[in-house]
Tab-separated table of C-alpha atoms in Angstrom:
chain	number	residue	atom	x	y	z
T	24	UNK	CA	118.257	118.412	21.973
T	25	UNK	CA	115.184	116.292	21.840
T	26	UNK	CA	113.938	113.116	20.684
T	27	UNK	CA	111.622	113.398	17.390
T	28	UNK	CA	108.423	110.894	17.481
T	29	UNK	CA	105.699	110.625	15.294
T	30	UNK	CA	102.181	109.243	15.765
T	31	UNK	CA	100.908	107.097	12.949
T	32	UNK	CA	97.596	106.053	12.785
T	33	UNK	CA	96.555	103.295	10.211
T	34	UNK	CA	94.277	100.958	8.785
T	35	UNK	CA	95.117	98.035	11.422
T	36	UNK	CA	96.347	99.782	14.084
T	37	UNK	CA	98.457	102.349	15.437
T	38	UNK	CA	102.379	102.877	15.753
T	39	UNK	CA	105.184	104.930	16.975
T	40	UNK	CA	108.554	106.065	14.909
T	41	UNK	CA	110.917	107.621	17.161
T	42	UNK	CA	114.001	109.423	15.913
T	43	UNK	CA	117.396	110.310	17.513
T	44	UNK	CA	118.166	114.179	18.117
T	45	UNK	CA	119.242	114.409	15.088
T	46	UNK	CA	116.666	112.717	13.357
T	47	UNK	CA	118.848	110.106	11.741
T	48	UNK	CA	118.392	106.901	13.369
T	49	UNK	CA	114.600	106.048	13.536
T	50	UNK	CA	112.949	103.132	15.240
T	51	UNK	CA	109.093	101.940	15.017
T	52	UNK	CA	107.504	100.641	18.133
T	53	UNK	CA	104.012	99.411	18.417
T	54	UNK	CA	101.146	98.159	17.299
T	55	UNK	CA	99.409	99.728	19.296
T	56	UNK	CA	95.067	98.664	19.235
T	57	UNK	CA	96.236	96.048	16.438
T	58	UNK	CA	93.315	95.221	14.082
T	59	UNK	CA	91.526	98.866	15.259
T	60	UNK	CA	91.140	101.343	12.163
T	61	UNK	CA	93.018	104.605	13.084
T	62	UNK	CA	92.078	107.797	11.794
T	63	UNK	CA	94.117	110.351	14.353
T	64	UNK	CA	96.475	109.637	16.642
T	65	UNK	CA	97.131	113.138	18.371
T	66	UNK	CA	99.228	114.325	21.514
T	67	UNK	CA	98.318	117.160	23.663
T	68	UNK	CA	100.596	119.406	23.795
T	69	UNK	CA	99.490	121.171	26.599
T	70	UNK	CA	99.825	117.781	28.620
T	71	UNK	CA	102.457	115.709	26.527
T	72	UNK	CA	101.432	112.375	28.972
T	73	UNK	CA	97.802	112.727	27.195
T	74	UNK	CA	96.732	111.222	23.941
T	75	UNK	CA	93.851	110.439	21.912
T	76	UNK	CA	93.135	108.027	19.007
T	77	UNK	CA	90.174	107.870	17.141
T	78	UNK	CA	89.327	104.638	16.588
T	79	UNK	CA	86.366	101.991	15.039
T	80	UNK	CA	87.283	98.257	14.524
T	81	UNK	CA	85.738	96.294	11.004
T	82	UNK	CA	82.557	94.808	12.797
T	83	UNK	CA	82.343	96.809	15.890
T	84	UNK	CA	80.883	100.658	16.112
T	85	UNK	CA	83.119	103.921	16.630
T	86	UNK	CA	84.864	104.589	20.184
T	87	UNK	CA	87.719	107.194	21.043
T	88	UNK	CA	91.056	105.768	23.068
T	89	UNK	CA	92.971	107.840	25.832
T	90	UNK	CA	95.973	107.502	27.558
T	91	UNK	CA	96.819	109.660	30.596
T	92	UNK	CA	100.725	108.310	30.784
T	93	UNK	CA	102.245	109.296	27.308
T	94	UNK	CA	101.111	106.113	25.149
T	95	UNK	CA	102.168	103.270	27.751
T	96	UNK	CA	98.724	102.205	28.400
T	97	UNK	CA	95.037	103.232	26.517
T	98	UNK	CA	91.784	103.481	28.069
T	99	UNK	CA	88.255	103.817	25.660
T	100	UNK	CA	86.506	106.947	26.246
T	101	UNK	CA	83.598	106.772	28.642
T	102	UNK	CA	81.139	108.239	26.290
T	103	UNK	CA	82.310	108.998	22.890
T	104	UNK	CA	80.988	111.137	20.251
T	105	UNK	CA	77.221	110.371	19.221
T	106	UNK	CA	74.861	112.629	16.825
T	107	UNK	CA	71.973	114.074	19.417
T	108	UNK	CA	67.978	112.901	18.334
T	109	UNK	CA	67.622	115.070	15.460
T	110	UNK	CA	65.845	118.342	15.438
T	111	UNK	CA	62.035	118.239	13.385
T	112	UNK	CA	62.528	117.373	9.760
T	113	UNK	CA	66.423	117.028	9.925
T	114	UNK	CA	68.430	113.961	9.695
T	115	UNK	CA	68.408	111.530	11.903
T	116	UNK	CA	72.886	110.543	12.056
T	117	UNK	CA	74.572	107.951	13.677
T	118	UNK	CA	78.370	108.700	14.160
T	119	UNK	CA	80.281	106.168	11.357
T	120	UNK	CA	83.771	106.705	12.944
T	121	UNK	CA	85.275	109.941	14.591
T	122	UNK	CA	87.756	110.947	11.946
T	123	UNK	CA	89.777	114.161	13.236
T	124	UNK	CA	90.988	115.129	16.750
T	125	UNK	CA	92.224	118.491	17.483
T	126	UNK	CA	93.061	119.633	21.087
T	127	UNK	CA	91.373	122.750	22.472
T	128	UNK	CA	92.926	126.257	22.961
T	129	UNK	CA	95.509	126.653	25.107
T	130	UNK	CA	93.667	128.746	27.772
T	131	UNK	CA	91.418	125.374	28.033
T	132	UNK	CA	93.048	122.644	29.557
T	133	UNK	CA	91.172	119.313	29.235
T	134	UNK	CA	89.122	120.787	25.641
T	135	UNK	CA	89.204	118.646	22.911
T	136	UNK	CA	87.491	118.865	19.519
T	137	UNK	CA	86.313	116.154	17.234
T	138	UNK	CA	84.819	115.891	13.846
T	139	UNK	CA	82.841	112.850	12.414
T	140	UNK	CA	81.371	110.631	9.608
T	141	UNK	CA	79.246	111.702	8.226
T	142	UNK	CA	80.161	115.493	9.532
T	143	UNK	CA	79.721	116.292	13.172
T	144	UNK	CA	81.152	118.286	15.367
T	145	UNK	CA	82.052	117.249	19.126
T	146	UNK	CA	83.260	118.513	22.382
T	147	UNK	CA	85.223	116.993	25.227
T	148	UNK	CA	85.881	119.028	28.096
T	149	UNK	CA	87.645	115.733	30.442
T	150	UNK	CA	90.513	115.577	27.959
T	151	UNK	CA	88.582	112.893	25.510
T	152	UNK	CA	86.341	111.379	28.545
T	153	UNK	CA	83.178	112.549	27.554
T	154	UNK	CA	82.022	114.163	24.353
T	155	UNK	CA	79.350	116.191	23.543
T	156	UNK	CA	77.337	117.503	20.807
T	157	UNK	CA	78.228	121.181	19.217
T	158	UNK	CA	74.602	121.719	18.505
T	159	UNK	CA	75.689	125.320	17.115
T	160	UNK	CA	76.825	123.163	14.193
T	161	UNK	CA	75.026	120.046	14.652
T	162	UNK	CA	71.743	121.097	14.897
T	163	UNK	CA	72.108	124.129	12.886
T	164	UNK	CA	69.144	124.406	10.724
T	165	UNK	CA	71.020	125.046	7.869
T	166	UNK	CA	73.894	121.399	9.090
T	167	UNK	CA	71.554	119.321	6.360
T	168	UNK	CA	71.693	121.895	3.443
T	169	UNK	CA	75.685	122.744	4.018
T	170	UNK	CA	76.499	118.702	4.742
T	171	UNK	CA	74.199	117.027	2.514
T	172	UNK	CA	72.933	113.538	2.754
T	173	UNK	CA	75.680	111.312	3.831
T	174	UNK	CA	74.455	109.044	1.358
T	175	UNK	CA	75.964	111.660	-1.471
T	176	UNK	CA	79.870	111.999	-0.053
T	177	UNK	CA	82.928	110.603	-0.492
T	178	UNK	CA	83.586	106.818	-0.711
T	179	UNK	CA	84.774	106.550	2.641
T	180	UNK	CA	82.421	108.855	3.983
T	181	UNK	CA	81.546	112.272	4.227
T	182	UNK	CA	83.404	113.997	7.094
T	183	UNK	CA	84.113	116.961	9.565
T	184	UNK	CA	88.365	117.826	9.643
T	185	UNK	CA	90.318	120.450	9.614
T	186	UNK	CA	89.147	121.651	12.917
T	187	UNK	CA	91.566	124.947	13.176
T	188	UNK	CA	91.528	127.241	16.705
T	189	UNK	CA	92.460	130.497	16.257
T	190	UNK	CA	95.200	130.870	18.669
T	191	UNK	CA	94.364	134.934	19.444
T	192	UNK	CA	90.545	133.599	20.629
T	193	UNK	CA	88.913	130.035	21.692
T	194	UNK	CA	85.902	131.417	20.183
T	195	UNK	CA	86.935	131.719	16.692
T	196	UNK	CA	87.250	128.583	14.681
T	197	UNK	CA	87.494	127.047	11.320
T	198	UNK	CA	85.957	123.471	10.539
T	199	UNK	CA	86.187	121.688	7.046
T	200	UNK	CA	83.209	119.571	5.914
T	201	UNK	CA	84.094	117.056	2.918
T	202	UNK	CA	80.982	117.664	1.872
T	203	UNK	CA	80.097	121.123	2.764
T	204	UNK	CA	82.779	122.905	2.660
T	205	UNK	CA	84.793	125.505	5.227
T	206	UNK	CA	82.797	127.062	7.826
T	207	UNK	CA	83.572	129.431	10.639
T	208	UNK	CA	82.437	130.216	14.169
T	209	UNK	CA	83.487	133.370	15.871
T	210	UNK	CA	81.549	132.609	19.407
T	211	UNK	CA	82.694	129.547	20.103
T	212	UNK	CA	80.190	127.216	17.994
T	213	UNK	CA	76.957	128.494	18.769
T	214	UNK	CA	76.828	130.357	15.133
T	215	UNK	CA	78.929	129.234	11.953
T	216	UNK	CA	78.591	130.737	8.217
T	217	UNK	CA	80.108	129.366	4.907
T	218	UNK	CA	83.324	130.712	3.879
T	219	UNK	CA	83.685	129.488	0.735
T	220	UNK	CA	84.160	131.960	-2.331
T	221	UNK	CA	86.260	132.182	-4.410
T	222	UNK	CA	86.695	128.013	-4.809
T	223	UNK	CA	85.895	125.922	-7.252
T	224	UNK	CA	83.449	122.857	-7.161
T	225	UNK	CA	83.072	121.512	-10.348
T	226	UNK	CA	80.740	118.806	-9.257
T	227	UNK	CA	77.739	121.190	-8.363
T	228	UNK	CA	75.308	122.395	-10.375
T	229	UNK	CA	75.636	125.913	-8.958
T	230	UNK	CA	78.848	128.223	-9.614
T	231	UNK	CA	79.650	130.170	-6.914
T	232	UNK	CA	77.659	128.138	-4.761
T	233	UNK	CA	77.466	129.281	-0.937
T	234	UNK	CA	78.488	125.877	0.439
T	235	UNK	CA	78.743	122.399	-0.568
T	236	UNK	CA	82.224	122.340	-1.455
T	237	UNK	CA	85.135	119.604	-0.821
T	238	UNK	CA	88.035	121.049	1.531
T	239	UNK	CA	90.264	118.238	1.667
T	240	UNK	CA	92.555	120.033	4.714
T	241	UNK	CA	92.451	123.501	6.200
T	242	UNK	CA	95.243	125.331	7.695
T	243	UNK	CA	95.452	128.367	9.711
T	244	UNK	CA	98.907	129.287	10.349
T	245	UNK	CA	99.583	129.377	14.509
T	246	UNK	CA	101.731	132.527	14.507
T	247	UNK	CA	99.998	134.284	11.735
T	248	UNK	CA	96.306	133.289	12.309
T	249	UNK	CA	95.119	135.421	9.742
T	250	UNK	CA	96.662	133.523	6.924
T	251	UNK	CA	94.700	130.010	6.029
T	252	UNK	CA	95.813	127.771	3.410
T	253	UNK	CA	92.975	125.081	2.040
T	254	UNK	CA	93.520	121.837	-0.043
T	255	UNK	CA	90.748	121.610	-1.946
T	256	UNK	CA	88.962	118.811	-4.061
T	257	UNK	CA	89.591	121.682	-6.726
T	258	UNK	CA	92.538	123.512	-6.512
T	259	UNK	CA	94.766	124.711	-3.559
T	260	UNK	CA	93.520	128.312	-2.367
T	261	UNK	CA	95.249	130.924	0.488
T	262	UNK	CA	92.919	133.472	2.399
T	263	UNK	CA	94.350	136.486	4.173
T	264	UNK	CA	92.012	137.572	6.595
T	265	UNK	CA	89.636	139.617	7.200
T	266	UNK	CA	89.191	139.199	3.546
T	267	UNK	CA	86.704	136.177	2.960
T	268	UNK	CA	87.414	135.130	-0.518
T	269	UNK	CA	89.753	132.349	-1.552
T	270	UNK	CA	92.801	133.219	-4.227
T	271	UNK	CA	93.142	130.007	-6.421
T	272	UNK	CA	97.685	129.644	-5.648
T	273	UNK	CA	97.419	126.186	-7.394
T	274	UNK	CA	96.922	127.886	-10.665
T	275	UNK	CA	101.361	128.431	-10.406
T	276	UNK	CA	101.563	124.853	-9.840
T	277	UNK	CA	103.227	122.920	-13.215
T	278	UNK	CA	100.143	121.732	-15.454
T	279	UNK	CA	101.072	118.601	-16.004
T	280	UNK	CA	100.753	118.005	-12.382
T	281	UNK	CA	97.820	119.385	-11.375
T	282	UNK	CA	97.134	121.317	-8.250
T	283	UNK	CA	94.214	118.398	-6.551
T	284	UNK	CA	95.463	116.451	-3.442
T	285	UNK	CA	95.030	115.536	0.046
T	286	UNK	CA	97.433	116.943	2.306
T	287	UNK	CA	98.785	120.843	2.899
T	288	UNK	CA	101.605	121.570	5.861
T	289	UNK	CA	102.322	124.738	7.264
T	290	UNK	CA	105.692	125.726	8.027
T	291	UNK	CA	105.866	126.371	11.831
T	292	UNK	CA	106.806	129.935	11.767
T	293	UNK	CA	107.395	131.404	7.944
T	294	UNK	CA	103.298	131.927	6.815
T	295	UNK	CA	104.888	131.908	3.066
T	296	UNK	CA	106.057	128.580	3.160
T	297	UNK	CA	104.010	125.241	2.873
T	298	UNK	CA	104.538	121.842	1.539
T	299	UNK	CA	101.578	119.995	-0.383
T	300	UNK	CA	101.596	116.277	-1.987
T	301	UNK	CA	99.872	116.363	-5.569
T	302	UNK	CA	97.781	113.320	-6.803
T	303	UNK	CA	96.394	112.131	-10.024
T	304	UNK	CA	92.856	114.275	-10.265
T	305	UNK	CA	92.539	113.854	-13.614
T	306	UNK	CA	89.489	111.830	-15.569
T	307	UNK	CA	88.150	109.366	-13.498
T	308	UNK	CA	90.201	110.165	-10.233
T	309	UNK	CA	92.891	107.710	-10.112
T	310	UNK	CA	94.037	109.397	-7.057
T	311	UNK	CA	97.849	108.200	-7.656
T	312	UNK	CA	101.023	110.287	-7.569
T	313	UNK	CA	100.531	111.527	-11.119
T	314	UNK	CA	102.709	109.493	-13.260
T	315	UNK	CA	103.614	107.209	-10.755
T	316	UNK	CA	106.316	109.030	-9.819
T	317	UNK	CA	105.351	110.945	-6.311
T	318	UNK	CA	106.966	114.358	-5.514
T	319	UNK	CA	106.286	116.814	-2.705
T	320	UNK	CA	105.804	120.541	-3.984
T	321	UNK	CA	106.370	123.426	-1.666
T	322	UNK	CA	106.200	127.081	-2.017
T	323	UNK	CA	108.216	129.594	0.125
T	324	UNK	CA	106.332	133.249	-1.414
T	325	UNK	CA	102.756	132.258	-0.204
T	326	UNK	CA	101.500	130.127	-3.290
T	327	UNK	CA	103.296	132.566	-5.529
T	328	UNK	CA	105.667	129.779	-7.053
T	329	UNK	CA	105.867	125.894	-6.420
T	330	UNK	CA	109.156	123.727	-6.476
T	331	UNK	CA	109.546	119.738	-6.931
T	332	UNK	CA	110.904	117.806	-3.998
T	333	UNK	CA	111.622	114.310	-5.300
T	334	UNK	CA	115.058	113.348	-3.966
T	335	UNK	CA	115.392	110.211	-2.177
T	336	UNK	CA	111.391	109.501	-3.300
T	337	UNK	CA	110.892	106.922	-5.716
T	338	UNK	CA	111.609	108.008	-9.126
T	339	UNK	CA	108.931	105.963	-11.268
T	340	UNK	CA	106.287	102.897	-10.690
T	341	UNK	CA	105.110	104.266	-7.131
T	342	UNK	CA	101.337	104.686	-7.318
T	343	UNK	CA	100.630	105.499	-3.667
T	344	UNK	CA	98.993	108.676	-2.308
T	345	UNK	CA	99.218	110.283	0.927
T	346	UNK	CA	95.765	111.297	3.025
T	347	UNK	CA	94.905	114.454	4.650
T	348	UNK	CA	96.209	113.799	7.563
T	349	UNK	CA	99.246	111.626	6.819
T	350	UNK	CA	101.510	114.819	6.434
T	351	UNK	CA	103.242	116.831	9.100
T	352	UNK	CA	106.268	119.222	10.121
T	353	UNK	CA	108.122	119.530	13.408
T	354	UNK	CA	109.253	123.103	14.384
T	355	UNK	CA	112.917	122.398	14.515
T	356	UNK	CA	115.229	124.915	12.909
T	357	UNK	CA	115.711	122.799	9.749
T	358	UNK	CA	112.201	122.016	9.580
T	359	UNK	CA	111.467	118.258	9.287
T	360	UNK	CA	108.495	116.900	7.166
T	361	UNK	CA	106.832	113.615	7.081
T	362	UNK	CA	104.792	112.258	5.272
T	363	UNK	CA	103.002	108.441	5.290
T	364	UNK	CA	101.617	106.398	2.214
T	365	UNK	CA	98.462	104.366	1.168
T	366	UNK	CA	101.140	101.631	0.555
T	367	UNK	CA	102.766	101.855	4.295
T	368	UNK	CA	105.646	103.887	4.304
T	369	UNK	CA	106.944	106.834	6.193
T	370	UNK	CA	109.238	109.242	4.499
T	371	UNK	CA	111.207	112.089	6.339
T	372	UNK	CA	112.718	115.309	5.178
T	373	UNK	CA	115.065	117.073	7.605
T	374	UNK	CA	115.762	120.079	5.152
T	375	UNK	CA	112.485	121.689	4.647
T	376	UNK	CA	111.741	118.774	1.918
T	377	UNK	CA	114.363	118.925	0.074
T	378	UNK	CA	115.767	115.514	0.112
T	379	UNK	CA	113.761	112.512	1.409
T	380	UNK	CA	114.695	109.195	3.361
T	381	UNK	CA	112.156	105.963	3.999
T	382	UNK	CA	111.961	105.609	7.615
T	383	UNK	CA	109.457	103.399	7.712
T	384	UNK	CA	107.440	100.546	5.599
T	385	UNK	CA	105.576	97.344	4.951
T	386	UNK	CA	102.851	99.191	7.660
T	387	UNK	CA	99.256	99.298	6.757
T	388	UNK	CA	97.725	102.078	4.632
T	389	UNK	CA	98.627	105.368	6.225
T	390	UNK	CA	95.905	107.767	7.728
T	391	UNK	CA	97.651	109.917	9.876
T	392	UNK	CA	101.161	111.187	10.734
T	393	UNK	CA	101.214	113.966	13.886
T	394	UNK	CA	104.288	115.125	15.732
T	395	UNK	CA	104.763	114.358	19.641
T	396	UNK	CA	107.557	114.884	22.062
G	30	UNK	CA	101.516	98.808	25.123
G	31	UNK	CA	98.249	97.702	26.993
G	32	UNK	CA	94.551	98.212	26.447
G	33	UNK	CA	92.552	98.371	29.976
G	34	UNK	CA	89.077	98.655	30.525
G	35	UNK	CA	87.253	99.712	33.310
G	36	UNK	CA	87.287	97.916	35.926
G	37	UNK	CA	84.432	95.158	36.412
G	38	UNK	CA	81.976	95.429	38.998
G	39	UNK	CA	81.770	91.827	38.963
G	40	UNK	CA	81.717	89.261	35.495
G	41	UNK	CA	79.707	86.866	36.765
G	42	UNK	CA	76.752	86.172	39.054
G	43	UNK	CA	77.121	83.738	42.084
G	44	UNK	CA	73.598	82.180	41.830
G	45	UNK	CA	70.935	80.824	38.991
G	46	UNK	CA	68.629	82.656	36.949
G	47	UNK	CA	70.907	84.475	34.672
G	48	UNK	CA	70.635	83.569	31.041
G	49	UNK	CA	73.945	82.644	29.189
G	50	UNK	CA	75.581	85.403	26.348
G	51	UNK	CA	78.408	84.595	23.844
G	52	UNK	CA	80.550	86.913	23.326
G	53	UNK	CA	82.143	87.022	19.937
G	54	UNK	CA	86.038	87.744	19.491
G	55	UNK	CA	86.169	91.278	18.948
G	56	UNK	CA	84.198	92.859	21.999
G	57	UNK	CA	86.117	90.041	24.674
G	58	UNK	CA	88.178	92.914	25.626
G	59	UNK	CA	85.457	94.002	27.632
G	60	UNK	CA	84.881	91.062	29.346
G	61	UNK	CA	88.564	89.597	29.796
G	62	UNK	CA	88.779	87.306	27.143
G	63	UNK	CA	85.400	85.424	28.322
G	64	UNK	CA	83.454	83.968	25.425
G	65	UNK	CA	80.779	83.265	27.558
G	66	UNK	CA	79.138	85.599	30.395
G	67	UNK	CA	75.571	85.518	32.732
G	68	UNK	CA	73.440	88.783	32.185
G	69	UNK	CA	69.917	90.094	33.254
G	70	UNK	CA	66.685	91.220	31.324
G	71	UNK	CA	63.470	90.562	30.240
G	72	UNK	CA	64.210	91.909	26.720
G	73	UNK	CA	67.149	92.102	24.826
G	74	UNK	CA	67.300	95.975	25.406
G	75	UNK	CA	67.571	95.099	28.872
G	76	UNK	CA	70.056	92.670	28.491
G	77	UNK	CA	72.107	95.058	26.805
G	78	UNK	CA	71.778	97.830	29.488
G	79	UNK	CA	72.877	95.158	32.162
G	80	UNK	CA	76.225	94.272	30.248
G	81	UNK	CA	76.874	97.419	29.635
G	82	UNK	CA	76.785	98.301	33.271
G	83	UNK	CA	79.240	95.570	33.817
G	84	UNK	CA	81.310	96.426	31.048
G	85	UNK	CA	81.155	99.950	30.365
G	86	UNK	CA	81.254	101.142	26.568
G	87	UNK	CA	80.305	97.492	25.416
G	88	UNK	CA	76.813	98.629	24.342
G	89	UNK	CA	77.517	101.706	22.449
G	90	UNK	CA	79.893	99.254	20.176
G	91	UNK	CA	77.011	97.623	19.251
G	92	UNK	CA	74.041	99.682	19.515
G	93	UNK	CA	73.998	103.011	17.776
G	94	UNK	CA	72.871	106.555	19.503
G	95	UNK	CA	69.487	106.056	17.776
G	96	UNK	CA	68.939	102.412	19.181
G	97	UNK	CA	70.019	101.127	15.833
G	98	UNK	CA	71.888	97.371	15.857
G	99	UNK	CA	75.337	98.125	13.865
G	100	UNK	CA	75.955	96.951	10.297
G	101	UNK	CA	77.954	93.915	11.363
G	102	UNK	CA	76.493	92.805	14.063
G	103	UNK	CA	73.517	90.693	14.969
G	104	UNK	CA	71.887	89.050	17.871
G	105	UNK	CA	70.295	85.741	18.684
G	106	UNK	CA	68.198	84.130	21.104
G	107	UNK	CA	67.949	80.446	21.172
G	108	UNK	CA	69.483	80.654	17.843
G	109	UNK	CA	66.094	82.813	16.183
G	110	UNK	CA	66.857	86.267	15.253
G	111	UNK	CA	66.389	89.063	17.485
G	112	UNK	CA	66.057	92.577	18.138
G	113	UNK	CA	66.111	94.711	20.915
G	114	UNK	CA	62.230	94.142	21.896
G	115	UNK	CA	62.798	90.124	21.518
G	116	UNK	CA	61.725	89.117	24.783
G	117	UNK	CA	64.226	86.539	27.083
G	118	UNK	CA	63.879	84.687	30.230
G	119	UNK	CA	66.607	83.268	32.289
G	120	UNK	CA	66.476	79.602	30.189
G	121	UNK	CA	67.682	81.153	27.332
G	122	UNK	CA	70.854	81.876	25.070
G	123	UNK	CA	71.715	84.868	23.599
G	124	UNK	CA	74.819	85.163	21.255
G	125	UNK	CA	76.124	87.965	19.940
G	126	UNK	CA	77.415	87.544	16.189
G	127	UNK	CA	79.548	89.439	14.225
G	128	UNK	CA	79.017	89.558	10.762
G	129	UNK	CA	81.323	88.215	8.204
G	130	UNK	CA	81.380	91.361	6.302
G	131	UNK	CA	82.696	92.845	9.002
G	132	UNK	CA	86.499	91.504	7.099
G	133	UNK	CA	86.351	93.944	4.669
G	134	UNK	CA	88.083	96.462	6.331
C-alpha cells in the first residue's frame, strides 16, 4: 500500500505532509520556497516526478516554479503566464498571480493549463516551462463583458479557476471565473460559451444573467464527466449534461447552515458522493464556519440530502474557513478526505468524512491541498 | 529542497565601463546572493534587458508584460527616482528598491 502525500500551498510557502500506508501517522516536510505566496502546488498524474507551484512574492511579480525530480529541487519557468497585448477596445490586463494549475489530458503529456488573476487562461506544452495565452478566451471579444473590470472583483482578485478537462475528449473543457461564471469550450479553447443558466447571482441587477456569476469551485466527475457540481457564491449546484441548466441542490442543506462556501470535493468513483465545507454567508459575509462550529457536509445521493460530519473537529469557537483549493480527497477504497484551514491546520479523515483528526497545525494560511504519490 | 536558478553566463564583468546595480534581498536568488552586480546599457530599459540575459526571469519579477513597473518596485539612478526611459551611463549607480508596502503580504 502506498504512502499518502498531500501537497500544501500556503501564504508563506509550500509544504508536504506524508502519511504512512494506513494513513494514521503523518509527518510534515518543508517549507519549500519559504516566504513566497503559494496559490497552488500540483503533481502531474501522468509523470509523478513533475510538479508545478504557482507563486509570487510580496514585492515581486508572479511566476511558476517547476520540479522534474519529485520536488527535490525547483526551477523557475522560463516564460510564466503573461497577457498578450490587448485587442483594440479591450482592457489591458497584467497577471497579478497564477491561481490555478491543471495538468492536461492524459493523451497530451507535457500540457498544462493555468488560470490567473485577473481572469486569464494559459497553456504550456513543455511541462510548465513556457506558457502561452489561450487567445480564444483571453482575446475573446466577449471576455471583458464576461469577466468585468478586475477592480470590481473579489477582495483578493478576480480569478480563473476550476479548469476541468473532459477525460473523453481533450478539446472539451470547463473553467470557472470569479467573477464571470462557468464557461465551456468544445474545440480546445478556440471558442467559449457561458454555462450559467439556473445559477443565482443576487449581486447582479439582472435576473437570470447569462454571465457575471461567481462560481467558487466547479468539479467534473472523473469517471462520469457528464456530472458537474459547483459550489457557487450563491449556493451549491449540480448539472447533468447534456442538460444546460444548473439545479440548486444546496436547497437541501440545513437552513441554519446554508449552502455558501468555497470548496467542493467529489468521490473518485461514486458520482453521487461529494463533500463541501460551508461558511457563513449571511449579512456582511463573515466567511467563517457558521456559528464558530466547523463541519463538513456530505451527500451520498447527488445532493438530495446532506449530513453533517464534524466528529473530531473543534466543537465551538473555531472561526476559520477553507478556501476553494484547500480540500481534496484520495482514491483509496475508503476515501480519505482532507482540508486545510485559514488558521493553518490540516484535518484528515480516512473514513470518507465520518471522523476527523488534525494532522498539522501552526502553518501559515492554507491556500491549497492536492494529493500526490 | 532547493531552489535552482538557470546557470549564469557570467555574473560579473572583467573590465571597467559597467555601472553598479544594487540588488534587493528578494531578487538575490537570481544573483547567487550578490547584493551588487554590474550591468550594461544606455537606459534603464536596456540595463534590465542586460540583467535578464544574465539572470533569466529577473526582469518579469520587476516589470509586467506591458512594461509597467510592478507595484512594490522602484528604480533609482544616483538616488533619483527613474523610469524605464531614464538614461544611464557607466558612472551611475542604480538601486532596485522593494517598497515597504510589499510587507502587507
